[in-house]
Amino acid sequence: MATIQQLLAAIPYGKNNAVHAYDLAKQLGLPVGGNEVETRQLIREAIQHGNIILSVPNIGYWRSNNKQEIIDYINSLQERAEEIYNRSDAIRDAWNKANPNNIIP
């Protein structure tokens, strides 16, 4: 299994240098194909340990030391979280409206 230090060495600084999860997996000797589950899990673990790793679909992962870029990324994550929360509320509301005797709290 690859280590966080190996992961950090493989992820460059700067969005223009971003690396796709597939390429990271290959470089780290992790399984490729599908969603590169182990690679993404290692990235989440690295973030939980205080490392700043940003990502954008179809661009890849990169490290950042740019405050404004990090603020923008955090705002984007919070907007996505709010959209997901609103979608879950809408689904629950639709269920409860159609099933008033069997509601989801």
CSV table of C-alpha atoms in Angstrom, one decimal:
chain,number,residue,atom,x,y,z
A,1,MET,CA,0.0,0.0,0.0
A,2,ALA,CA,1.3,3.4,-0.9
A,3,THR,CA,1.9,5.9,1.9
A,4,ILE,CA,0.7,9.5,2.3
A,5,GLN,CA,4.3,10.7,1.7
A,6,GLN,CA,4.5,8.8,-1.6
A,7,LEU,CA,1.1,10.3,-2.6
A,8,LEU,CA,2.3,13.8,-1.7
A,9,ALA,CA,5.4,13.3,-3.7
A,10,ALA,CA,3.3,12.3,-6.7
A,11,ILE,CA,0.8,15.3,-6.5
A,12,PRO,CA,2.3,18.5,-7.9
A,13,TYR,CA,1.6,22.0,-6.8
A,14,GLY,CA,-0.6,24.1,-9.1
A,15,LYS,CA,-3.8,23.5,-11.0
A,16,ASN,CA,-2.0,23.6,-14.3
A,17,ASN,CA,0.0,20.6,-13.2
A,18,ALA,CA,-3.0,18.5,-11.9
A,19,VAL,CA,-2.7,14.7,-12.1
A,20,HIS,CA,-5.7,12.4,-12.7
A,21,ALA,CA,-6.5,9.7,-10.2
A,22,TYR,CA,-5.7,7.0,-12.8
A,23,ASP,CA,-2.2,8.3,-13.3
A,24,LEU,CA,-1.6,8.6,-9.6
A,25,ALA,CA,-2.8,5.0,-9.1
A,26,LYS,CA,-0.4,3.8,-11.7
A,27,GLN,CA,2.5,5.8,-10.3
A,28,LEU,CA,1.8,4.5,-6.8
A,29,GLY,CA,1.3,0.9,-7.8
A,30,LEU,CA,-2.4,1.0,-6.7
A,31,PRO,CA,-5.2,-0.7,-8.6
A,32,VAL,CA,-6.4,1.2,-11.7
A,33,GLY,CA,-9.7,1.0,-13.5
A,34,GLY,CA,-13.1,1.9,-12.2
A,35,ASN,CA,-12.9,4.8,-9.8
A,36,GLU,CA,-9.4,4.2,-8.4
A,37,VAL,CA,-11.0,3.6,-5.0
A,38,GLU,CA,-7.8,3.0,-3.1
A,39,THR,CA,-6.1,6.1,-4.5
A,40,ARG,CA,-9.1,8.3,-3.6
A,41,GLN,CA,-9.2,6.8,-0.1
A,42,LEU,CA,-5.5,7.6,0.3
A,43,ILE,CA,-6.2,11.2,-0.9
A,44,ARG,CA,-9.0,11.6,1.7
A,45,GLU,CA,-6.7,10.2,4.4
A,46,ALA,CA,-3.9,12.7,3.4
A,47,ILE,CA,-6.4,15.6,3.6
A,48,GLN,CA,-7.6,14.4,7.1
A,49,HIS,CA,-3.9,14.5,8.1
A,50,GLY,CA,-3.7,18.2,7.3
A,51,ASN,CA,-2.5,18.1,3.7
A,52,ILE,CA,-4.1,20.5,1.2
A,53,ILE,CA,-5.1,18.6,-2.0
A,54,LEU,CA,-7.6,20.1,-4.3
A,55,SER,CA,-9.3,18.5,-7.3
A,56,VAL,CA,-11.6,19.2,-10.2
A,57,PRO,CA,-13.3,16.5,-12.3
A,58,ASN,CA,-11.6,16.1,-15.7
A,59,ILE,CA,-8.6,18.1,-14.5
A,60,GLY,CA,-7.2,16.0,-11.6
A,61,TYR,CA,-5.6,16.6,-8.2
A,62,TRP,CA,-3.0,19.2,-7.2
A,63,ARG,CA,-1.6,20.7,-4.1
A,64,SER,CA,-2.0,24.4,-3.4
A,65,ASN,CA,-0.4,27.1,-1.3
A,66,ASN,CA,-2.5,29.8,-2.8
A,67,LYS,CA,-4.9,31.3,-0.3
A,68,GLN,CA,-7.5,32.6,-2.8
A,69,GLU,CA,-7.5,29.3,-4.7
A,70,ILE,CA,-8.1,27.4,-1.5
A,71,ILE,CA,-10.9,29.8,-0.5
A,72,ASP,CA,-12.6,29.3,-3.9
A,73,TYR,CA,-12.3,25.6,-3.6
A,74,ILE,CA,-13.8,25.5,-0.1
A,75,ASN,CA,-16.7,27.7,-1.4
A,76,SER,CA,-17.2,25.3,-4.2
A,77,LEU,CA,-17.3,22.3,-1.8
A,78,GLN,CA,-19.8,24.1,0.4
A,79,GLU,CA,-22.0,24.9,-2.6
A,80,ARG,CA,-22.0,21.3,-3.7
A,81,ALA,CA,-22.8,20.1,-0.2
A,82,GLU,CA,-25.7,22.5,0.0
A,83,GLU,CA,-27.0,21.2,-3.4
A,84,ILE,CA,-26.8,17.6,-2.2
A,85,TYR,CA,-28.6,18.5,1.0
A,86,ASN,CA,-31.4,20.3,-0.9
A,87,ARG,CA,-31.8,17.4,-3.2
A,88,SER,CA,-32.1,15.0,-0.3
A,89,ASP,CA,-34.8,17.3,1.3
A,90,ALA,CA,-36.7,17.4,-2.0
A,91,ILE,CA,-36.7,13.6,-2.3
A,92,ARG,CA,-37.8,13.2,1.3
A,93,ASP,CA,-40.5,15.8,0.8
A,94,ALA,CA,-41.7,14.0,-2.3
A,95,TRP,CA,-41.9,10.7,-0.5
A,96,ASN,CA,-43.7,12.2,2.5
A,97,LYS,CA,-46.2,13.9,0.2
A,98,ALA,CA,-46.9,10.7,-1.7
A,99,ASN,CA,-46.9,8.5,1.5
A,100,PRO,CA,-48.4,10.6,4.4
A,101,ASN,CA,-49.0,7.5,6.5
A,102,ASN,CA,-45.4,6.3,6.1
A,103,ILE,CA,-43.2,9.5,6.3
A,104,ILE,CA,-39.5,9.8,6.5
A,105,PRO,CA,-38.6,12.1,9.3
